[in-house]
CSV table of C-alpha atoms in Angstrom, one decimal:
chain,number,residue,atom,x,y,z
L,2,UNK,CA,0.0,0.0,0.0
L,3,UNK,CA,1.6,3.4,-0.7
L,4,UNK,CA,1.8,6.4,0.9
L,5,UNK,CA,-1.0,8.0,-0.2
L,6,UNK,CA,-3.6,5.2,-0.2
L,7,UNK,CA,-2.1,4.6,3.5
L,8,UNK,CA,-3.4,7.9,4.6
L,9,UNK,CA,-6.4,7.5,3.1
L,10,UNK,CA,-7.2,3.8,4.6
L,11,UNK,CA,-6.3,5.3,7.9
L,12,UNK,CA,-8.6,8.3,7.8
L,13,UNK,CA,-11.4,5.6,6.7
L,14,UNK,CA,-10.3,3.4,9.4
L,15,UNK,CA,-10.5,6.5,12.0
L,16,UNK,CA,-13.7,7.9,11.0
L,17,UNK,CA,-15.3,4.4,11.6
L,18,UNK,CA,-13.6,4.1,15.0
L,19,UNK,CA,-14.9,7.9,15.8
L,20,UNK,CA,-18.5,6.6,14.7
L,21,UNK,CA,-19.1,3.3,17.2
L,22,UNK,CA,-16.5,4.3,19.5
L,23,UNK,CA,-17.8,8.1,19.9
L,24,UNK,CA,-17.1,9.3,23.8
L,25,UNK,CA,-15.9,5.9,25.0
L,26,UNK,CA,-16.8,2.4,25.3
L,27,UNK,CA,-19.1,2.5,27.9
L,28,UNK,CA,-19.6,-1.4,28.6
L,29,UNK,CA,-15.9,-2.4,28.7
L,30,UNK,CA,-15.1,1.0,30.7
L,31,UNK,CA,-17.9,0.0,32.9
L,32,UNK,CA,-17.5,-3.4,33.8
L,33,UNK,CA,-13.6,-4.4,32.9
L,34,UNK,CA,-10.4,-4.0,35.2
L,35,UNK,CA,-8.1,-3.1,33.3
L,36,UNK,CA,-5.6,-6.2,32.5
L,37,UNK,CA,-4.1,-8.4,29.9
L,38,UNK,CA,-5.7,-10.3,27.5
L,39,UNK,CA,-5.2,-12.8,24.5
L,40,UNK,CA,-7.3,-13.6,21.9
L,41,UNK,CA,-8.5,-14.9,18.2
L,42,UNK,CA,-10.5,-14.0,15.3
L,43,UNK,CA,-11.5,-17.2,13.9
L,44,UNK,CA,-13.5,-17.8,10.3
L,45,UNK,CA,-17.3,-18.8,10.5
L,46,UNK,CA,-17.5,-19.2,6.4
L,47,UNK,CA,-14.9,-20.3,3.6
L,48,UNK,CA,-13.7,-17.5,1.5
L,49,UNK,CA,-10.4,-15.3,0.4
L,50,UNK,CA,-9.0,-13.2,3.0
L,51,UNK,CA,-9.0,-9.6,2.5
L,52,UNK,CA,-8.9,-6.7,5.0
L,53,UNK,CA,-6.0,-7.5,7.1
L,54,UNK,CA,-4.4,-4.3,6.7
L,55,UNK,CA,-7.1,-1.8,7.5
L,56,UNK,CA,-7.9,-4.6,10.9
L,57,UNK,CA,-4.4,-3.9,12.1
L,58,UNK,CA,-4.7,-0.2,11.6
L,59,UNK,CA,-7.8,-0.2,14.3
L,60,UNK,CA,-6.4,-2.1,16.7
L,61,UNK,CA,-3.4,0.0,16.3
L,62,UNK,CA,-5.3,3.5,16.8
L,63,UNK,CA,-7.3,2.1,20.0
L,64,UNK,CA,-4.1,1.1,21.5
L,65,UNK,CA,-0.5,1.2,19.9
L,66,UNK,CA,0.7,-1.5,22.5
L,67,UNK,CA,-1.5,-4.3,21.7
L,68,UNK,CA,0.3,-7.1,19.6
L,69,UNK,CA,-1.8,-8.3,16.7
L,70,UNK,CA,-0.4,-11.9,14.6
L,71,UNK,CA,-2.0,-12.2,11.5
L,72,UNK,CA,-1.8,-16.0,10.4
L,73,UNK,CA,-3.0,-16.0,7.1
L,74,UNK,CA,-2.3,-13.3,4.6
L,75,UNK,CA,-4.9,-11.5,2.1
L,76,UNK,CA,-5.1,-13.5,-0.9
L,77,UNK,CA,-5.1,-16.4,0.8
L,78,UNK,CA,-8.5,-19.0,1.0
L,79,UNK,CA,-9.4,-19.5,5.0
L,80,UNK,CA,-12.2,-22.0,6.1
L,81,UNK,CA,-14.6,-22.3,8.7
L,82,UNK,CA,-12.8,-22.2,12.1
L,83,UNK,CA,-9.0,-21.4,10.8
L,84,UNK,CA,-7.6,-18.7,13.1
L,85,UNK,CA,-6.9,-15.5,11.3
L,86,UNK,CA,-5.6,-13.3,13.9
L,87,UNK,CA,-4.1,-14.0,17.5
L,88,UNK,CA,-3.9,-10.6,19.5
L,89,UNK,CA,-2.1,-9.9,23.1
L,90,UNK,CA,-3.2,-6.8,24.5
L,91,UNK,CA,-5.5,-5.1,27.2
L,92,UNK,CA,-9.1,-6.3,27.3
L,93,UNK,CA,-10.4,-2.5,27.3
L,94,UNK,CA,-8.8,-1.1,24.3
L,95,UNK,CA,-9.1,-4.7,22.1
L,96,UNK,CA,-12.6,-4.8,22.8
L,97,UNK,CA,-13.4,-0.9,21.9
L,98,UNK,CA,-11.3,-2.0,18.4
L,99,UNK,CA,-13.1,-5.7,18.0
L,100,UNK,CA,-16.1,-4.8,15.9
L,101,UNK,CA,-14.6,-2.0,13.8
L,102,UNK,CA,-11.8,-4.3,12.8
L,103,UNK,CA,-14.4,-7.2,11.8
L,104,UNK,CA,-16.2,-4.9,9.5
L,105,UNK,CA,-13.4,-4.3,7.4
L,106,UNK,CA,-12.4,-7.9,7.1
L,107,UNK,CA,-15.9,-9.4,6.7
L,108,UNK,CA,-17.1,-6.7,4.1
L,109,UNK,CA,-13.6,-7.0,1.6
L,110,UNK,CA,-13.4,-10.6,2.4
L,111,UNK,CA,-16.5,-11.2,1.1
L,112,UNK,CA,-16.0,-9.4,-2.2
L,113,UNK,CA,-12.7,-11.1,-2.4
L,114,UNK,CA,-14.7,-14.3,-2.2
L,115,UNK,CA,-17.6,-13.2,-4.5
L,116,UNK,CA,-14.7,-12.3,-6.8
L,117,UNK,CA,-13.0,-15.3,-6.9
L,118,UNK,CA,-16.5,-17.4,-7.4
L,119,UNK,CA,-16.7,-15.8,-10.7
L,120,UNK,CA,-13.1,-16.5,-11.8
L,121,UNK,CA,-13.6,-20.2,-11.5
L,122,UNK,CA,-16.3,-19.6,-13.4
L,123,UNK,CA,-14.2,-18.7,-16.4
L,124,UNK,CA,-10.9,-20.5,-15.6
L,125,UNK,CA,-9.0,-22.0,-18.6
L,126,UNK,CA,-10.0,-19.2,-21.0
L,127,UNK,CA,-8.3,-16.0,-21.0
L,128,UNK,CA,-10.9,-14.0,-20.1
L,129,UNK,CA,-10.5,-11.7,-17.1
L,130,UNK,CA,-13.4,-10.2,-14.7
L,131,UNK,CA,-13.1,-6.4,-13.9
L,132,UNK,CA,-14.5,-4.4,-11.3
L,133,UNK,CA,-16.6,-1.3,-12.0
L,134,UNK,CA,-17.0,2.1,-9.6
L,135,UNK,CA,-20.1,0.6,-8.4
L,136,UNK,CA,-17.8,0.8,-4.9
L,137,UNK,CA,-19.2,2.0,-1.5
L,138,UNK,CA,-18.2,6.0,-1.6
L,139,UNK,CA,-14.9,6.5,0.7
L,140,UNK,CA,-13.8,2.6,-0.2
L,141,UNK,CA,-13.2,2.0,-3.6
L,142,UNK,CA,-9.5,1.6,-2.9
L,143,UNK,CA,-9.7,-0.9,0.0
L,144,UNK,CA,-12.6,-2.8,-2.3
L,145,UNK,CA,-11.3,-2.8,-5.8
L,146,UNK,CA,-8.1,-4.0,-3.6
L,147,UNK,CA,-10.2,-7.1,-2.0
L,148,UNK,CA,-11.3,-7.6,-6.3
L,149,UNK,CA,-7.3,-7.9,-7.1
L,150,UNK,CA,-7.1,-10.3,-4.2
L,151,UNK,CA,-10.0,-12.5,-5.2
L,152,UNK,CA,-8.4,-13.4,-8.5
L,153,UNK,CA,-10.2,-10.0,-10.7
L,154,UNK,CA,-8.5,-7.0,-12.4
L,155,UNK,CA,-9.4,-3.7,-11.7
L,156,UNK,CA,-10.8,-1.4,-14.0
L,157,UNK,CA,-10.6,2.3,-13.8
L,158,UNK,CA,-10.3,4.0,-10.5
L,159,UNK,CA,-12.2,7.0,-11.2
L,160,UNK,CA,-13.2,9.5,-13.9
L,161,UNK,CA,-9.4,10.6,-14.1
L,162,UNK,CA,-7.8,7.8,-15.4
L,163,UNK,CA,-9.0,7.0,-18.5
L,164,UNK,CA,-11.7,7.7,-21.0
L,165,UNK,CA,-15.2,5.7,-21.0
L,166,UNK,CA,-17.9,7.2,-23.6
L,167,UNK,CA,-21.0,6.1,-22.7
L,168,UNK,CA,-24.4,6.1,-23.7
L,169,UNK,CA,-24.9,9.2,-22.1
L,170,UNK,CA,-21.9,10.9,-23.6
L,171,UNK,CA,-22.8,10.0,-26.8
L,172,UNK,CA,-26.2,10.9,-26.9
L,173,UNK,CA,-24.9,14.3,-26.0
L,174,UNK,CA,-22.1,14.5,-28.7
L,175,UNK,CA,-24.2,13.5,-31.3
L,176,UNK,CA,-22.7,10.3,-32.1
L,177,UNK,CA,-20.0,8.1,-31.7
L,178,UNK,CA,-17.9,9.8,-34.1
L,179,UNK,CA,-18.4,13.4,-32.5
L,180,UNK,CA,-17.5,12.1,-29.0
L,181,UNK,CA,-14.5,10.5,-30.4
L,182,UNK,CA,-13.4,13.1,-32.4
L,183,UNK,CA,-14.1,15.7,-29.4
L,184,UNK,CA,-12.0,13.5,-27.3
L,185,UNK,CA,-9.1,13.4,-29.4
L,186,UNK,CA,-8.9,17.1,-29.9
L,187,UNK,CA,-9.0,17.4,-25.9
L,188,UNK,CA,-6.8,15.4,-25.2
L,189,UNK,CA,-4.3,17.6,-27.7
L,190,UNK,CA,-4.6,20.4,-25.5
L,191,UNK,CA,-2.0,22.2,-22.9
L,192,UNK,CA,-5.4,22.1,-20.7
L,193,UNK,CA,-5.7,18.4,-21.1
L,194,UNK,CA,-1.4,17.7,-19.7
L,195,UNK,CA,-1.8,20.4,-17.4
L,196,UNK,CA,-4.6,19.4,-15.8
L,197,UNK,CA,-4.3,15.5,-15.8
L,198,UNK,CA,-0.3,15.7,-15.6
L,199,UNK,CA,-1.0,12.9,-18.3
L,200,UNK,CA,0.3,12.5,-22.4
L,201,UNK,CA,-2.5,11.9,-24.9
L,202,UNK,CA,-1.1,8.3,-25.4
L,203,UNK,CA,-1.3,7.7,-22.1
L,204,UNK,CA,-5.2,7.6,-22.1
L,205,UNK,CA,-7.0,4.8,-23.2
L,206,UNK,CA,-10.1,5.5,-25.3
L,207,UNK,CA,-13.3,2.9,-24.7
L,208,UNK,CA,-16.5,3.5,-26.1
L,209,UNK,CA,-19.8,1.7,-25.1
L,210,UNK,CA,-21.6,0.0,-28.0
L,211,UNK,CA,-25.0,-2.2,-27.9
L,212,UNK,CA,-25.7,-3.1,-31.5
L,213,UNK,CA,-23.7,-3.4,-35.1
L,214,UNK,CA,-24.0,-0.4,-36.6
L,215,UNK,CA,-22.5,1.0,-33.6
L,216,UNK,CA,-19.6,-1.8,-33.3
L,217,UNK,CA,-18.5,-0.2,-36.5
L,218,UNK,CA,-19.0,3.4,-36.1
L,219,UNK,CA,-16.3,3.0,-33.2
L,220,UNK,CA,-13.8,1.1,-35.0
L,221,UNK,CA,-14.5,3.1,-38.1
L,222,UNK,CA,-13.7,6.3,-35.7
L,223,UNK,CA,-10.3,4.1,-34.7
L,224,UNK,CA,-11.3,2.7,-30.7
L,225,UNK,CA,-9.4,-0.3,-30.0
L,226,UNK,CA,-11.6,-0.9,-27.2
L,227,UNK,CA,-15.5,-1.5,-26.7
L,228,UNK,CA,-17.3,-1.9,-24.1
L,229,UNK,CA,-20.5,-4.4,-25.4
L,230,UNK,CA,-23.0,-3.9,-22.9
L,231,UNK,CA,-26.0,-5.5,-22.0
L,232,UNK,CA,-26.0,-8.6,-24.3
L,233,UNK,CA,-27.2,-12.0,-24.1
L,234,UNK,CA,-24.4,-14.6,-24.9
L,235,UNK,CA,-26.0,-15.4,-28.2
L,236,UNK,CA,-26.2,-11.6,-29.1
L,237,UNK,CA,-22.6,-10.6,-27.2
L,238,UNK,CA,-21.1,-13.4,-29.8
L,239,UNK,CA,-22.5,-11.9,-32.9
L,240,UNK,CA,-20.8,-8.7,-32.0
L,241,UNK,CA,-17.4,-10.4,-31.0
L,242,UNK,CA,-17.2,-11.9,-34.5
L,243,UNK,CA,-18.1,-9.0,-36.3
L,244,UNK,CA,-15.5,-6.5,-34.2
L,245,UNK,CA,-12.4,-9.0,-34.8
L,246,UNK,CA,-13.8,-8.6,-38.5
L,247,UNK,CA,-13.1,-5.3,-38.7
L,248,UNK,CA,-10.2,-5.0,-36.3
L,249,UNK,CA,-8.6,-8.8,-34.8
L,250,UNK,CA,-6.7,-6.5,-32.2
L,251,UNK,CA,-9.6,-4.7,-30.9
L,252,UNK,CA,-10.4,-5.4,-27.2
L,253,UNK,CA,-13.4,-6.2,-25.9
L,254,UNK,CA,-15.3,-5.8,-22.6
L,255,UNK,CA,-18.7,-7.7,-21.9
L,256,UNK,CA,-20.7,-6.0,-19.1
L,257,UNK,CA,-24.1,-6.1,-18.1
L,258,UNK,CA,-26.6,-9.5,-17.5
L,259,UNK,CA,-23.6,-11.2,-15.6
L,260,UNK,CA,-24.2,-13.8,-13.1
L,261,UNK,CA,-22.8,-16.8,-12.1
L,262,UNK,CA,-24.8,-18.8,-14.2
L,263,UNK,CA,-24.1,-16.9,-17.6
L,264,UNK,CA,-20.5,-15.6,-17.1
L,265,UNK,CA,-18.9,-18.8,-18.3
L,266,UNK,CA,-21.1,-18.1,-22.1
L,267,UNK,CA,-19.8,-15.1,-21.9
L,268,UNK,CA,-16.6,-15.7,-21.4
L,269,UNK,CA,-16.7,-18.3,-24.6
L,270,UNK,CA,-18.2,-16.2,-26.5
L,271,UNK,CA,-14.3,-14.4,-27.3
L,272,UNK,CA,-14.3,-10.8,-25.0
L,273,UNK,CA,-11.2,-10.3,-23.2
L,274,UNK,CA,-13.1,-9.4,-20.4
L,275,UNK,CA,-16.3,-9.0,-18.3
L,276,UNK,CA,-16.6,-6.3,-15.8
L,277,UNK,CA,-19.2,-7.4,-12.7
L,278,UNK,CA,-20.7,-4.6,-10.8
L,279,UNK,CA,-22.1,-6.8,-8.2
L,280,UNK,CA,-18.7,-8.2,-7.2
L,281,UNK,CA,-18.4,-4.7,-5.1
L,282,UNK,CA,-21.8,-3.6,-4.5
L,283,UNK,CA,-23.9,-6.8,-3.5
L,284,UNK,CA,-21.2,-9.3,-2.0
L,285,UNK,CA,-22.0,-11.0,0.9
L,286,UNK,CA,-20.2,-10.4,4.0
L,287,UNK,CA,-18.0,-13.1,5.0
L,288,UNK,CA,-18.3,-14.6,9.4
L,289,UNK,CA,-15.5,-13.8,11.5
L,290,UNK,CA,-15.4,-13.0,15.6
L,291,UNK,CA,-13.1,-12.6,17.9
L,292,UNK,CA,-12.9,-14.9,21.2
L,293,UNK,CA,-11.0,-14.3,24.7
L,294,UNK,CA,-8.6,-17.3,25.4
L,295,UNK,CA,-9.2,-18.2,28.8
């Protein structure tokens, strides 16, 4: 994780600590000596791990002296009742940190594991499943990270790294060819590099596409990369074989009607890859909790 993306997981992590934590934590203030304690986060599902880091960073702003051993790494597959964790610390301080710290892991472990369900799907073709920026505001960087550790690719991070005409851009060009043609002459401009810090070849250059007639309108206007959305297999072949027609090197993105059940079609039908919106936004939540060692 680098520095910048450090800062920002740590803010995250803090603002969820300042929400349940608030003024204090009245129960284990209330009714807990303070004293030593040892403890273990243990797995209640199977899944890929993801979330470690932003775990230890809670447990490290509650209390800098408690002593946290992860024993399995993100990336890695856990199963029901494998310890994840071991902690040493002081009851007070690693109970005030317990739940915020299992939020993170269970939420990005289960979109690692959602993840990874559809890249079995599609394993042995050479296919890849993106992400989108369908990402809960505040932790697209911590989710699309828990996509990369589930097997998927991420797509862009935001509106600033690459170009993506839509239907909505399009329809407010004019056409295909306008948009295109507008994009290139921005990207020519001092405003563009001075802005962006970016060179025009820098920028990749996708363009959504539904039917034929607009499969060749972009490659006529000279994209190398379409976005063919909201096709059925049958359909999403038909315009695979027709692009490689016109263009064998174009790449090709499938999105839109993906599940589990149709994502292997997909993938045969030839795209390069499928990006799956519900990987971020409608995983389920993997099981973990933390138990005192007596």
């Amino acid at each position: 994780m680098d520095k910048e993306h450090y800062g920002a997981v740590c803010r995250l992590v803090k603002a969820a600590l300042d929400e349940d934590v608030g003024r204090g934590d009245l129960t284990s203030l209330a009714c807990l000596e303070p004293g030593p304690i040892k403890a273990k986060i243990t797995a209640k599902s199977d899944g890929i791990l993801s979330g470690i880091e932003p775990a230890l960073i809670a447990f490290d702003i509650v209390d800098s002296a408690n002593v946290i051993r992860p024993l399995k790494k993100d990336a890695e597959h856990f199963s029901r009742g494998d310890i994840v964790m071991e902690i040493d610390g002081f009851n007070q301080t690693v109970l005030t940190a317990e739940r915020t710290a299992l939020n993170f892991m269970a939420h990005l472990s289960g979109i690692a594991s959602f993840t990874n369900q559809f890249v079995e799907k599609i394993k042995g073709s050479s296919c890849r499943i993106l992400d989108t920026r369908k990402t809960t505001p505040g932790w697209r960087y911590l989710e699309k990270m828990a996509v990369v550790h589930g097997g998927g690719c991420n797509h862009r991070f935001g509106l600033y790294d690459m170009v993506l005409i839509k239907d909505n851009h399009i329809s407010s060009a004019g056409s295909i060819k306008s948009a295109v043609e507008k994009t290139l002459g921005y990207l020519d401009t001092p405003e563009f590099r001075l802005q962006f810090e970016m060179k025009a070849e820098e920028v990749g250059i996708e363009v959504e596409v539904t039917n034929e007639s607009q499969v060749e309108e972009a490659i006529s206007a000279g994209v190398t990369r379409l976005l063919l959305d909201n096709q059925t297999p049958q359909t999403l072949a038909v315009l695979v074989k027709l692009a490689r027609s016109l263009n064998p090197k174009v790449e090709l993105e499938a999105s839109g009607n993906v599940n589990l059940d149709t994502v292997a079609d997909m993938a045969a039908s030839g795209v390069d890859f499928i990006s799956v919106g519900s990987i971020t936004h409608s995983a389920r939540a993997s099981d973990f909790s933390m138990t005192v060692i007596d």
